[in-house]
N, CA, C and O of each residue as an XYZ file, in Angstrom:
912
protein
N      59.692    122.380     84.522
C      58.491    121.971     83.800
C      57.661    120.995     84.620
O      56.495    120.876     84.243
N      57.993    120.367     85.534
C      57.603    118.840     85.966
C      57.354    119.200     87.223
O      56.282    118.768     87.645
N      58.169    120.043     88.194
C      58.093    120.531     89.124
C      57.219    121.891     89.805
O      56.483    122.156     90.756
N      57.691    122.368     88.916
C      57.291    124.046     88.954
C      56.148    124.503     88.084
O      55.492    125.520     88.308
N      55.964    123.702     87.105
C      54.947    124.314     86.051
C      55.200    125.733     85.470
O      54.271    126.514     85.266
N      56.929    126.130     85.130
C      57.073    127.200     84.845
C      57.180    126.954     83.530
O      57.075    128.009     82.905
N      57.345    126.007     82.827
C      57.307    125.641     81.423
C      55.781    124.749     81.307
O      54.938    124.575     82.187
N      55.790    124.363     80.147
C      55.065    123.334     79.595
C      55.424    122.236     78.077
O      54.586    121.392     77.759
N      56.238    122.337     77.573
C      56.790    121.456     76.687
C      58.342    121.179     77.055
O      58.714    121.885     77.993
N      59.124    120.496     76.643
C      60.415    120.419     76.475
C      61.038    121.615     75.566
O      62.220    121.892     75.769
N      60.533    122.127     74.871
C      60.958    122.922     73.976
C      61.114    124.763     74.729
O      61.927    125.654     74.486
N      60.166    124.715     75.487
C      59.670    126.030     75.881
C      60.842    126.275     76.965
O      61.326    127.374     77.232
N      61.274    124.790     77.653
C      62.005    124.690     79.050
C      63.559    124.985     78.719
O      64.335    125.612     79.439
N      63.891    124.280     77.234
C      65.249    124.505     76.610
C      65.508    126.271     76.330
O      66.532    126.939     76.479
N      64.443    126.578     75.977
C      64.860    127.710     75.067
C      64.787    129.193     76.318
O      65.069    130.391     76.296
N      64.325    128.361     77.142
C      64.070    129.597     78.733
C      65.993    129.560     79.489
O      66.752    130.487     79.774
N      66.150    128.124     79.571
C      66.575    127.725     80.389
C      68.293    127.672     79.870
O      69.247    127.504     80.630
N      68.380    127.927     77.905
C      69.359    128.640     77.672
C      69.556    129.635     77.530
O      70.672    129.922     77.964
N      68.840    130.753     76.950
C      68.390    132.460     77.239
C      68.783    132.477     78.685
O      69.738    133.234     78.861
N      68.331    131.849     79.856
C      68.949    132.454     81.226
C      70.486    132.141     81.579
O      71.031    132.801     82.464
N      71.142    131.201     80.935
C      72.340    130.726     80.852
C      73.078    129.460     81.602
O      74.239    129.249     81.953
N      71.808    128.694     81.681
C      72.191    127.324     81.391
C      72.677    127.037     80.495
O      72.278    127.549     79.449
N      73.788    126.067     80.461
C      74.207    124.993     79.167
C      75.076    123.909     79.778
O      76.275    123.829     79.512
N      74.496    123.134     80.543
C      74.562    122.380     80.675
C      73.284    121.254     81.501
O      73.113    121.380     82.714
N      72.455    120.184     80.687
C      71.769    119.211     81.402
C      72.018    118.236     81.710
O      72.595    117.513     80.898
N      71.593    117.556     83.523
C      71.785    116.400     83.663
C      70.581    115.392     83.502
O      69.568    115.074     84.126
N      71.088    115.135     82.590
C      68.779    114.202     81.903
C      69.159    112.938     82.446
O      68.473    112.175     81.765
N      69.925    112.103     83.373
C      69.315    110.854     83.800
C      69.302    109.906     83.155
O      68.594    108.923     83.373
N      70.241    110.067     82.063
C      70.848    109.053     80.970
C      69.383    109.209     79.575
O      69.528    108.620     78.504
N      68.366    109.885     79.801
C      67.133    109.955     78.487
C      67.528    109.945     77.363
O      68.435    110.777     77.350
N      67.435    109.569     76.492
C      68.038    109.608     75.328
C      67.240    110.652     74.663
O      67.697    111.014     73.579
N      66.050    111.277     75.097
C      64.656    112.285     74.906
C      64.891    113.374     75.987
O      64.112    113.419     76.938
N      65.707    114.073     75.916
C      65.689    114.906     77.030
C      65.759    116.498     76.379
O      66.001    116.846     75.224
N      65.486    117.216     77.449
C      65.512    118.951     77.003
C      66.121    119.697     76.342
O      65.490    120.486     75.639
N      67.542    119.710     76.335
C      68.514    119.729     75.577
C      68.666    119.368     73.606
O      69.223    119.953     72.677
N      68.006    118.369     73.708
C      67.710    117.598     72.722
C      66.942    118.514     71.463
O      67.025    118.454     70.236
N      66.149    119.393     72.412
C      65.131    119.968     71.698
C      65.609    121.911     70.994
O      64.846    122.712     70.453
N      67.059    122.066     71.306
C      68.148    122.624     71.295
C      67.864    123.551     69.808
O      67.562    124.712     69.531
N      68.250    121.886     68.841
C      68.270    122.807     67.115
C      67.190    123.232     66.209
O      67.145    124.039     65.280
N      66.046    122.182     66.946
C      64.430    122.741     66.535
C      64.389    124.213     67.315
O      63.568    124.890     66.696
N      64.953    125.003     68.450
C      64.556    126.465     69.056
C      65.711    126.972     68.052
O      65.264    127.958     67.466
N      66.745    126.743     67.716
C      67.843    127.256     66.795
C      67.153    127.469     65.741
O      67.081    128.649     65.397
N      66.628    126.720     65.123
C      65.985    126.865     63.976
C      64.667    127.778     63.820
O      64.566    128.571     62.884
N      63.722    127.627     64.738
C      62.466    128.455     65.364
C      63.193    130.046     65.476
O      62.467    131.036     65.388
N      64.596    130.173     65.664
C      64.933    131.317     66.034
C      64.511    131.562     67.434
O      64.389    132.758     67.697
N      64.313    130.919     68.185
C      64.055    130.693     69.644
C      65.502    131.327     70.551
O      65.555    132.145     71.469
N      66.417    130.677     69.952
C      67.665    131.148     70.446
C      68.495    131.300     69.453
O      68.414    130.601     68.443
N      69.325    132.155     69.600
C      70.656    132.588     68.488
C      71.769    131.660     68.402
O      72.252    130.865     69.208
N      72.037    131.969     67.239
C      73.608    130.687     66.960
C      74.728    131.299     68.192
O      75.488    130.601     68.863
N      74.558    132.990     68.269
C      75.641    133.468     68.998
C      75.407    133.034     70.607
O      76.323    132.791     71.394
N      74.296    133.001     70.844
C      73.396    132.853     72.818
C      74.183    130.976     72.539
O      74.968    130.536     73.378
N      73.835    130.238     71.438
C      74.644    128.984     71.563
C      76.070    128.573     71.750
O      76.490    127.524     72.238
N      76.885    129.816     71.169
C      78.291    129.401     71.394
C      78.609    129.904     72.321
O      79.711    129.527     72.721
N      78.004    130.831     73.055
C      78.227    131.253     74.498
C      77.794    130.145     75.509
O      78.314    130.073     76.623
N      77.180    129.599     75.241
C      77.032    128.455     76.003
C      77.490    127.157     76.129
O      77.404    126.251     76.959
N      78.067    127.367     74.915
C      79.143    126.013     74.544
C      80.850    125.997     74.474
O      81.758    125.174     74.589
N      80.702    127.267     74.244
C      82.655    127.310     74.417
C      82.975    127.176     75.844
O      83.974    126.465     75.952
N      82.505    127.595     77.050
C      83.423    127.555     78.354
C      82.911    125.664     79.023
O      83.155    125.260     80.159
N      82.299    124.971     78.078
C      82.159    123.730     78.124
C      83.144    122.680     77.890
O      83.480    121.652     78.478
N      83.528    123.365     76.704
C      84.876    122.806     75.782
C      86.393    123.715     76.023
O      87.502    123.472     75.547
N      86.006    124.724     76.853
C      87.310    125.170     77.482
C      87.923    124.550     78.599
O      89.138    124.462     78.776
N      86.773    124.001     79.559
C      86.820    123.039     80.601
C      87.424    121.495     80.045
O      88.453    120.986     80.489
N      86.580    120.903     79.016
C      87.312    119.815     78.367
C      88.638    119.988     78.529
O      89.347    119.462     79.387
N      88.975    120.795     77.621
C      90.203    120.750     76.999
C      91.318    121.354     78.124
O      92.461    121.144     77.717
N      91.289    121.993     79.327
C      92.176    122.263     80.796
C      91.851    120.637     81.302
O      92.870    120.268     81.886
N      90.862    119.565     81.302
C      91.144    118.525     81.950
C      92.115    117.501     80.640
O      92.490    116.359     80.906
N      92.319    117.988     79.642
C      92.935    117.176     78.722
C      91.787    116.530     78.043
O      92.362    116.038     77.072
N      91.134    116.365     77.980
C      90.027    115.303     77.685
C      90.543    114.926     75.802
O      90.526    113.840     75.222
N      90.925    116.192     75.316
C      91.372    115.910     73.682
C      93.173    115.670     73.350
O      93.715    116.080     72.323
N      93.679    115.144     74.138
C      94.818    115.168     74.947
C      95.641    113.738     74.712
O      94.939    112.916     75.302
N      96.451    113.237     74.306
C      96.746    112.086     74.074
C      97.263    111.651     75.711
O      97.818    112.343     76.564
N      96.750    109.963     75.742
C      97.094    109.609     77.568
C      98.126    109.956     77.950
O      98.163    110.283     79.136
N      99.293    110.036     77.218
C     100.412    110.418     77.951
C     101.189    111.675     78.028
O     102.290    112.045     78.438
N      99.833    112.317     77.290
C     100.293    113.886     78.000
C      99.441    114.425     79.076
O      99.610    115.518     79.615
N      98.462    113.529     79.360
C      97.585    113.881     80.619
C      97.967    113.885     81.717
O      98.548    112.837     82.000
N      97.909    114.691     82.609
C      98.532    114.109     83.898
C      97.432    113.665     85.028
O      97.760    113.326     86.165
N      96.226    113.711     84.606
C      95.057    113.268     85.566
C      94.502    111.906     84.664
O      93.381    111.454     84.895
N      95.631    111.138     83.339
C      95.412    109.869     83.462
C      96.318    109.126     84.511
O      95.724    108.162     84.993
N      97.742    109.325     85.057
C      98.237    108.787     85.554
C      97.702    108.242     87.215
O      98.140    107.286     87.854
N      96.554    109.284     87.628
C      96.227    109.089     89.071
C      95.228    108.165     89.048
O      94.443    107.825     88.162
N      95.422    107.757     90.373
C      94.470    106.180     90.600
C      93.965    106.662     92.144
O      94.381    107.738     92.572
N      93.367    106.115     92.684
C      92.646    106.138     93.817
C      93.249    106.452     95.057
O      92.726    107.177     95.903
N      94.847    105.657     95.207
C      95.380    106.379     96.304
C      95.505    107.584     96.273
O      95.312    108.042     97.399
N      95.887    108.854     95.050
C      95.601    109.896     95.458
C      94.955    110.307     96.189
O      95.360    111.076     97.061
N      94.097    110.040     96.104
C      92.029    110.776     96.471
C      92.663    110.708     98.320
O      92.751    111.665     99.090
N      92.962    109.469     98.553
C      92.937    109.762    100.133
C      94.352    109.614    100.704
O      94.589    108.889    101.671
N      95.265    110.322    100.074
C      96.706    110.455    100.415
C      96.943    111.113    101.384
O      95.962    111.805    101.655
N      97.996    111.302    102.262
C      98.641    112.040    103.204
C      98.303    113.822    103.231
O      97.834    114.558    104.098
N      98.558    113.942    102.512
C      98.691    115.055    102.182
C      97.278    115.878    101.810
O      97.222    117.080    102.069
N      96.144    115.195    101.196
C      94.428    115.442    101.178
C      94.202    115.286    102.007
O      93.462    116.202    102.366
N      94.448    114.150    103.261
C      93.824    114.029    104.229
C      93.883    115.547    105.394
O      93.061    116.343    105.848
N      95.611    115.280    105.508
C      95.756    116.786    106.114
C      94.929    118.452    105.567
O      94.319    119.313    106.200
N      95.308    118.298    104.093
C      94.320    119.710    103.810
C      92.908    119.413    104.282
O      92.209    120.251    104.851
N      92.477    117.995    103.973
C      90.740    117.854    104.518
C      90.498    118.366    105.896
O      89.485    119.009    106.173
N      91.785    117.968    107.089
C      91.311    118.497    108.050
C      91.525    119.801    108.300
O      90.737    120.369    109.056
N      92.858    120.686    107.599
C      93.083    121.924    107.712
C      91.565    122.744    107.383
O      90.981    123.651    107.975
N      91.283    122.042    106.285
C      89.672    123.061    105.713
C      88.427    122.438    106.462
O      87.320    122.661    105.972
N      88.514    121.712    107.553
C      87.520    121.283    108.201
C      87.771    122.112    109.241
O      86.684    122.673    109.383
N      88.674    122.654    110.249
C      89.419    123.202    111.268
C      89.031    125.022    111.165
O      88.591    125.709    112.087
N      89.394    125.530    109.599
C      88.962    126.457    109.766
C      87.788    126.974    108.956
O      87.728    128.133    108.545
N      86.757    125.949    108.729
C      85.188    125.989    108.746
C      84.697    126.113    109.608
O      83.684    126.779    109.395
N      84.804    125.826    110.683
C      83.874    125.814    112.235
C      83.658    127.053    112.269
O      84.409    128.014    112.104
N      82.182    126.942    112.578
C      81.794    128.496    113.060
C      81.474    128.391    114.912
O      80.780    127.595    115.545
N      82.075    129.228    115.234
C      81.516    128.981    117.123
C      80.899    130.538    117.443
O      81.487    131.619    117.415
N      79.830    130.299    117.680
C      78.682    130.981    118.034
C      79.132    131.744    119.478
O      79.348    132.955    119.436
N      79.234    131.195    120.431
C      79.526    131.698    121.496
C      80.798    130.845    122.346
O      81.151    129.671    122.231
N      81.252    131.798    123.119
C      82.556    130.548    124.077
C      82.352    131.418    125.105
O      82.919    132.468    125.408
N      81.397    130.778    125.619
C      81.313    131.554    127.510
C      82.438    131.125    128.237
O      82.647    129.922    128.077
N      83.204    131.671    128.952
C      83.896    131.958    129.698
C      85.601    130.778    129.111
O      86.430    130.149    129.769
N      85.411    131.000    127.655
C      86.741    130.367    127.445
C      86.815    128.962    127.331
O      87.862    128.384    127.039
N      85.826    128.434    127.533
C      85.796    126.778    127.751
C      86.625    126.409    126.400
O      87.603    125.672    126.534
N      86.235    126.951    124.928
C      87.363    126.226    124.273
C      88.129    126.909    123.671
O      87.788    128.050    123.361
N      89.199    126.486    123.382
C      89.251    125.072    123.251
C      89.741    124.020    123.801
O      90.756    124.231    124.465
N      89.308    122.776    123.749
C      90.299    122.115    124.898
C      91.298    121.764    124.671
O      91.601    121.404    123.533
N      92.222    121.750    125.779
C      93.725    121.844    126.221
C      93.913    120.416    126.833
O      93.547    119.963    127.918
N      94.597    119.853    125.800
C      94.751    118.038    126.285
C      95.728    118.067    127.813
O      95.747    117.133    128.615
N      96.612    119.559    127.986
C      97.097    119.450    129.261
C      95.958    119.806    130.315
O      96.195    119.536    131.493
N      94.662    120.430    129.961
C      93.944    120.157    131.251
C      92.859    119.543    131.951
O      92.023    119.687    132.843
N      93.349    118.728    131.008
C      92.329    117.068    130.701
C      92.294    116.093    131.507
O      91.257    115.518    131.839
N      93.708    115.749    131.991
C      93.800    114.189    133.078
C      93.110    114.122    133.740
O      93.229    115.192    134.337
N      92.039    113.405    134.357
C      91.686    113.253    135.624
C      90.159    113.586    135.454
O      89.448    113.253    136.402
N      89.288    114.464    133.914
C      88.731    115.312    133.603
C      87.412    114.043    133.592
O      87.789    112.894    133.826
N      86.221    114.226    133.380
C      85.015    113.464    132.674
C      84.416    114.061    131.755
O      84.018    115.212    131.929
N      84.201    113.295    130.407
C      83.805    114.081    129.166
C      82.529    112.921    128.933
O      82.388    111.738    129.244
N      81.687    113.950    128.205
C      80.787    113.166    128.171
C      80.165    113.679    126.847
O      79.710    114.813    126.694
N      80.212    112.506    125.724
C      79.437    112.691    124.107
C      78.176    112.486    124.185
O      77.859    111.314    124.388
N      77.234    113.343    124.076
C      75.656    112.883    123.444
C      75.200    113.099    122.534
O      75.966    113.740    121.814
N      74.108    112.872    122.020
C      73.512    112.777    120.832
C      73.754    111.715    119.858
O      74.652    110.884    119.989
N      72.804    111.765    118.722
C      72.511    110.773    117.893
C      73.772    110.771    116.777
O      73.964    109.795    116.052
N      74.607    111.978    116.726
C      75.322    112.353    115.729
C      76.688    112.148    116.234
O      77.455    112.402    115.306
N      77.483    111.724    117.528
C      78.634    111.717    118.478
C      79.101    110.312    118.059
O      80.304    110.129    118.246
N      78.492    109.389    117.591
C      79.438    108.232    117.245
C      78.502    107.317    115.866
O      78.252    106.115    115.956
N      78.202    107.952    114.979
C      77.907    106.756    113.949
C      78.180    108.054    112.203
O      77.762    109.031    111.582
N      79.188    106.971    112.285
C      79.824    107.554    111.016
C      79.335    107.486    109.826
O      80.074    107.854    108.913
N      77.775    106.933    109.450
C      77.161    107.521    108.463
C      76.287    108.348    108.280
O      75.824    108.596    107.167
N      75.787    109.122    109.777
C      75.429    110.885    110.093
C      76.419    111.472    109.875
O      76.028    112.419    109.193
N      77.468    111.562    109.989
C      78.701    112.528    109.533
C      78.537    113.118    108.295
O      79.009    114.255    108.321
N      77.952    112.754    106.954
C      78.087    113.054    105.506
C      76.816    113.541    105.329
O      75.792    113.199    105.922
N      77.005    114.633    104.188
C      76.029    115.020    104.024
C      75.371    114.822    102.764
O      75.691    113.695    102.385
N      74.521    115.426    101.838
C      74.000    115.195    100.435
C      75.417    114.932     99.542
O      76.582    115.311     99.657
N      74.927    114.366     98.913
C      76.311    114.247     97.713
C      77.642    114.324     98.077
O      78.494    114.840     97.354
N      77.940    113.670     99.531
C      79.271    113.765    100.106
C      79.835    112.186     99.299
O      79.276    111.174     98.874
N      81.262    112.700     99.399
C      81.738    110.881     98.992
C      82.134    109.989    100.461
O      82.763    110.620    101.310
N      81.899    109.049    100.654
C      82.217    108.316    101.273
C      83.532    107.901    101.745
O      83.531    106.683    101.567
N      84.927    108.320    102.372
C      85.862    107.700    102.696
C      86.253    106.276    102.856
O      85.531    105.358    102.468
N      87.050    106.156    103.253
C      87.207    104.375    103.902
C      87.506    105.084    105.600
O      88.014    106.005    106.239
N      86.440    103.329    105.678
C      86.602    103.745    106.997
C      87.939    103.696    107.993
O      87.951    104.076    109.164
N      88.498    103.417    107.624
C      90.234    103.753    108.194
C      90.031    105.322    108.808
O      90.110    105.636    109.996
N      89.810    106.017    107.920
C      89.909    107.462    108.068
C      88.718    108.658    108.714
O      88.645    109.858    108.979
N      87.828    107.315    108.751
C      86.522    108.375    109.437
C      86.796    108.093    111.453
O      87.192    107.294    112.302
N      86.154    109.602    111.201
C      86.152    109.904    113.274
C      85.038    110.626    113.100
O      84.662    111.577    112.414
N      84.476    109.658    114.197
C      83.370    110.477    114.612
C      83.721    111.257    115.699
O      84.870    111.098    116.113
N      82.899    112.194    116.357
C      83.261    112.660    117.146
C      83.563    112.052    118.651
O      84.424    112.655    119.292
N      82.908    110.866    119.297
C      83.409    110.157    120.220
C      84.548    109.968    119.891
O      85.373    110.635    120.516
N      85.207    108.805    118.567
C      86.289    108.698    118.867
C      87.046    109.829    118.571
O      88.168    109.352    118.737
N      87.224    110.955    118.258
C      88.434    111.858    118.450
C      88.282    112.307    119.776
O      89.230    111.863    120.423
N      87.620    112.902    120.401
C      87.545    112.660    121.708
C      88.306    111.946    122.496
O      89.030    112.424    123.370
N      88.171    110.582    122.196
C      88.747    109.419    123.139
C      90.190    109.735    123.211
O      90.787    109.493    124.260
N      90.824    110.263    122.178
C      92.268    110.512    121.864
C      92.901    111.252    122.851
O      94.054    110.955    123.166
N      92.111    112.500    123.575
C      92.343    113.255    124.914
C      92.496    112.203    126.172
O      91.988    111.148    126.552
N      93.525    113.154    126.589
C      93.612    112.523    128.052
C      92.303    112.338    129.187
O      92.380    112.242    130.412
N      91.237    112.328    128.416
C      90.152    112.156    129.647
C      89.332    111.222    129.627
O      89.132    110.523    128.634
N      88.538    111.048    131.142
C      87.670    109.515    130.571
C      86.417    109.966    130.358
O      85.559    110.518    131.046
N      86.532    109.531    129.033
C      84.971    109.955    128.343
C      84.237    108.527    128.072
O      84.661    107.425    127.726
N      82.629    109.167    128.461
C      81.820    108.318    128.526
C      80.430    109.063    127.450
O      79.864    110.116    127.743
N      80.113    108.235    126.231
C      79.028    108.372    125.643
C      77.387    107.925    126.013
O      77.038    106.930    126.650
N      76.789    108.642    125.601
C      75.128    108.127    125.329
C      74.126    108.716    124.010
O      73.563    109.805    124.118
N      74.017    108.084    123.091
C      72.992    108.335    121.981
C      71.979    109.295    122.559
O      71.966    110.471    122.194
N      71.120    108.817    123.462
C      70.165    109.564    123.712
C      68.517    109.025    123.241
O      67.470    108.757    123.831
N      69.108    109.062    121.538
C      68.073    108.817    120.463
C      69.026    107.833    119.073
O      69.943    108.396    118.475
N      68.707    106.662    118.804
C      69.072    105.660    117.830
C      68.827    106.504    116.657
O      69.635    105.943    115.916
N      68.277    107.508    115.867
C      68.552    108.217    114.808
C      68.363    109.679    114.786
O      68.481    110.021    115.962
N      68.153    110.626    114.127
C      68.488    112.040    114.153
C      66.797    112.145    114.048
O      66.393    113.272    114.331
N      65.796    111.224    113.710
C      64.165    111.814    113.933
C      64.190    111.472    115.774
O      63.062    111.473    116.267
N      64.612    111.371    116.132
C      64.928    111.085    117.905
C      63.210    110.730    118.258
O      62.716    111.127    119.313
N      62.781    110.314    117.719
C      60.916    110.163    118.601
C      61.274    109.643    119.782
O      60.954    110.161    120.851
N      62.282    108.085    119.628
C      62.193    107.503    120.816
C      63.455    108.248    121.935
O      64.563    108.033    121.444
N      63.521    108.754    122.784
C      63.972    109.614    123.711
C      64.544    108.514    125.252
O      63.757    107.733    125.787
N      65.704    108.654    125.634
C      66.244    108.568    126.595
C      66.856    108.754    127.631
O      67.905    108.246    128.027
N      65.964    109.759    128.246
C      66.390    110.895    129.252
C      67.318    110.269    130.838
O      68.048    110.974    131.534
N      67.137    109.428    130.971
C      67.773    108.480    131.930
C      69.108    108.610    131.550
O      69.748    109.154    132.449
N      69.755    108.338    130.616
C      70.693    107.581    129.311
C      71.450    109.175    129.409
O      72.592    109.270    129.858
N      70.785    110.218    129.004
C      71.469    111.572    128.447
C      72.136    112.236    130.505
O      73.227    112.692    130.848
N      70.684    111.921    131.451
C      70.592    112.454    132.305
C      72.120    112.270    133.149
O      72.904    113.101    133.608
N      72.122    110.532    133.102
C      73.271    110.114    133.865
C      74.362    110.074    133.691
O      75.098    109.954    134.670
N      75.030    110.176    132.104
C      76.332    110.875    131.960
C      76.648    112.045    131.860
O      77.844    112.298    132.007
N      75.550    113.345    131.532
C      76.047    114.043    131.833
C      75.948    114.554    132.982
O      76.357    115.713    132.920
N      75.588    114.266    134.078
C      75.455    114.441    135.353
C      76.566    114.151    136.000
O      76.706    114.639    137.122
N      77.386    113.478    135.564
C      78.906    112.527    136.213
C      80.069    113.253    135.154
O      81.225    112.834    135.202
N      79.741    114.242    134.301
C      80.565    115.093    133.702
C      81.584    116.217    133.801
O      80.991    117.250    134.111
N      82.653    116.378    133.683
C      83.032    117.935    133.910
C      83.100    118.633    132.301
O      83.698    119.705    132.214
N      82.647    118.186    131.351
C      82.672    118.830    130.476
C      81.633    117.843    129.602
O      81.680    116.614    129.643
N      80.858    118.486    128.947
C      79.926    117.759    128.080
C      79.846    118.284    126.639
O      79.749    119.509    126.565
N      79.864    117.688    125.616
C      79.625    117.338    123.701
C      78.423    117.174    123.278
O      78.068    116.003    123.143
N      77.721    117.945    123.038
C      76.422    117.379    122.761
C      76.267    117.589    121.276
O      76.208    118.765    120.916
N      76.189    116.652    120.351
C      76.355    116.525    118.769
C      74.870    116.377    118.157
O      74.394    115.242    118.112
N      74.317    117.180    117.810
C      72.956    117.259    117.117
C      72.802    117.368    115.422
O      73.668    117.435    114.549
N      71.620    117.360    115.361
C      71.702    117.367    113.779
C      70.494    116.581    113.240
O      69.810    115.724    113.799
N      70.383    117.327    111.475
C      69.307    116.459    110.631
C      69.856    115.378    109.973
O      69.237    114.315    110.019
N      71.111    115.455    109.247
C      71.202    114.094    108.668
C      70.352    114.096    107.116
O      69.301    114.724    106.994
N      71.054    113.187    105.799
C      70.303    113.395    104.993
C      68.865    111.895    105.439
O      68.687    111.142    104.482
N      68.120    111.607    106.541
C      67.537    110.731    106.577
C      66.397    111.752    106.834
O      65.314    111.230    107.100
N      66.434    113.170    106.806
C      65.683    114.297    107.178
C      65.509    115.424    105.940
O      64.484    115.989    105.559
N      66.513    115.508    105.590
C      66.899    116.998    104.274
C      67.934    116.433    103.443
O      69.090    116.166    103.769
N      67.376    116.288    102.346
C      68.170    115.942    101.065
C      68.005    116.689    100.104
O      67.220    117.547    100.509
N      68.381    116.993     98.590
C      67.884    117.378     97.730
C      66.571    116.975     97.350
O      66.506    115.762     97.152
N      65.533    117.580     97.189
C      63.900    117.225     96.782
C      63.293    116.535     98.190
O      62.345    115.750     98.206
N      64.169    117.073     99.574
C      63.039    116.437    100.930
C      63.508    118.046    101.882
O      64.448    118.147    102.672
N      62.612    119.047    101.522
C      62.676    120.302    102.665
C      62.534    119.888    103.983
O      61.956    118.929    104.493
N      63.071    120.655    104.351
C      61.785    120.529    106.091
C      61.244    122.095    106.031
O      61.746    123.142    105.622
N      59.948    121.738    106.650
C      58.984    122.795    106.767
C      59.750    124.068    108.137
O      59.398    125.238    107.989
N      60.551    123.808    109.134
C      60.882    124.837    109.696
C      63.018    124.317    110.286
O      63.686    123.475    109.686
N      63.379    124.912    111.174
C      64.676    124.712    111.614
C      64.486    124.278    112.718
O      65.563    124.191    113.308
N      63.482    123.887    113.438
C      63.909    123.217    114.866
C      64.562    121.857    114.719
O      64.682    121.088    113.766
N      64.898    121.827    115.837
C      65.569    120.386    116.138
C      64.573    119.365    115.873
O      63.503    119.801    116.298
N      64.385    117.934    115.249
C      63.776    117.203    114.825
C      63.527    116.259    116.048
O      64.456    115.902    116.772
N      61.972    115.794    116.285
C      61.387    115.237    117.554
C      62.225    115.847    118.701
O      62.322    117.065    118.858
N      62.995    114.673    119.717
C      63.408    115.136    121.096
C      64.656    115.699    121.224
O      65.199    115.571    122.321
N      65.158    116.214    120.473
C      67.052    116.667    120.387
C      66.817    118.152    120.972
O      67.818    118.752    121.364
N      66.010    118.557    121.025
C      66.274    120.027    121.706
C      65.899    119.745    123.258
O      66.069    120.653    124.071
N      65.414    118.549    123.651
C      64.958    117.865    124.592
C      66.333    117.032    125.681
O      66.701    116.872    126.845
N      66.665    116.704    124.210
C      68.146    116.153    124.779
C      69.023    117.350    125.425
O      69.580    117.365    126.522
N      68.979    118.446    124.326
C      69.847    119.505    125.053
C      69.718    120.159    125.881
O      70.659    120.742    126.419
N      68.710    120.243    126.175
C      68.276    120.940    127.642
C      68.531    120.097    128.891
O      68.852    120.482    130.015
N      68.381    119.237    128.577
C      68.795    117.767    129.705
C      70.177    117.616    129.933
O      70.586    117.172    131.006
N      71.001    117.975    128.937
C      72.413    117.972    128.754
C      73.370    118.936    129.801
O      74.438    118.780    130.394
N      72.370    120.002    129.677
C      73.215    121.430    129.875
C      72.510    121.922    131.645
O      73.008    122.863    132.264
N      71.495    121.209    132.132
C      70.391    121.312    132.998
C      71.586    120.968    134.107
O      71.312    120.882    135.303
């Protein structure tokens, strides 16, 4: 309604927006919100009592699998507290399902993955704006860890047997200000180079598009300098 101009009342937006099979709103705590306007379209005959309980039973089926009507001590998701969330055992599945998310586009001639046995002696070199600051790592509506547990990509890196040497390049992911000196001279003294790019939500969030997919200011600038 507010956005789109595909409605025009609260009433018109409820009664669209449960007919398509919404049933559930997040109104932002309103005490006046869309939803609201629910038993006046019930009543209008706008929507059916039956289009309503279809929209309301797998609401209260969900309740009732988290316990929610459940006395505390038959719940078993009252007993958990926070160490769960980042236990041994989440952490490992976090990285198992991080490990086999990667998509790799191309691997010319085998380079990875790397082999910590053929590392000693090696020069690695991290660039970009995204290779060591651990609040580019997350994305929209990510939760935040403790930092105990975050790696950026420099430091997992560092963990290999090689001597790796970083450079930003660019102090944030809009890169305007550019440091070609900075990108030029470590990876020039490299036998293997990381180059970590990216938007970052300081670029694309929910309700901030970007108008196309290139790399934002000098990062495609950086990479060519990288790989040159």
């Amino acid at each position: 309604m507010l956005g789109h101009h595909y409605t025009s009342t609260f009433l018109e937006t409820a009664v669209v927006s449960m007919n398509a099979g919404c049933n559930l709103e997040l109104s932002y705590g309103l005490t006046d919100n869309v939803f609201m306007q629910i038993p006046q379209a019930l009543a209008m005959g706008n929507i059916t009592l039956e289009t309503l309980r279809e929209r309301v039973r797998p609401l209260f089926y969900t309740r009732m699998r988290l316990g929610e009507f459940d006395p505390p001590a038959m719940n078993p998701y009252s007993a958990l507290d926070l160490s769960v969330v980042q236990s041994p055992q989440h952490r490992n599945l976090s990285l198992e399902a991080a490990v086999k998310s990667f998509v790799l586009l191309k691997n010319v001639g085998g380079t990875l993955p790397l082999r910590a046995q053929d590392l000693p002696g090696k020069r690695l070199a991290v660039l970009g704006p995204f290779a060591d600051s651990p609040r580019l790592l997350f994305g929209d509506y990510a939760p935040v860890p403790e930092p105990l547990y975050i790696y950026t990509p420099r430091q997992g890196l560092e963990t290999l047997p090689a001597n790796v040497t970083f450079a930003a390049g660019c102090p944030d992911p809009r890169c305007q200000q550019y440091s070609r000196d900075e990108v030029t001279r470590a990876a020039g003294a490299a036998d293997v180079v990381v180059v970590c790019l990216g938007t970052g939500t300081d670029l694309e969030t929910e309700g901030k598009d970007r108008e196309d997919l290139s790399l934002p200011g000098h990062q495609l600038e950086l990479l060519q300098d990288a790989v040159q």
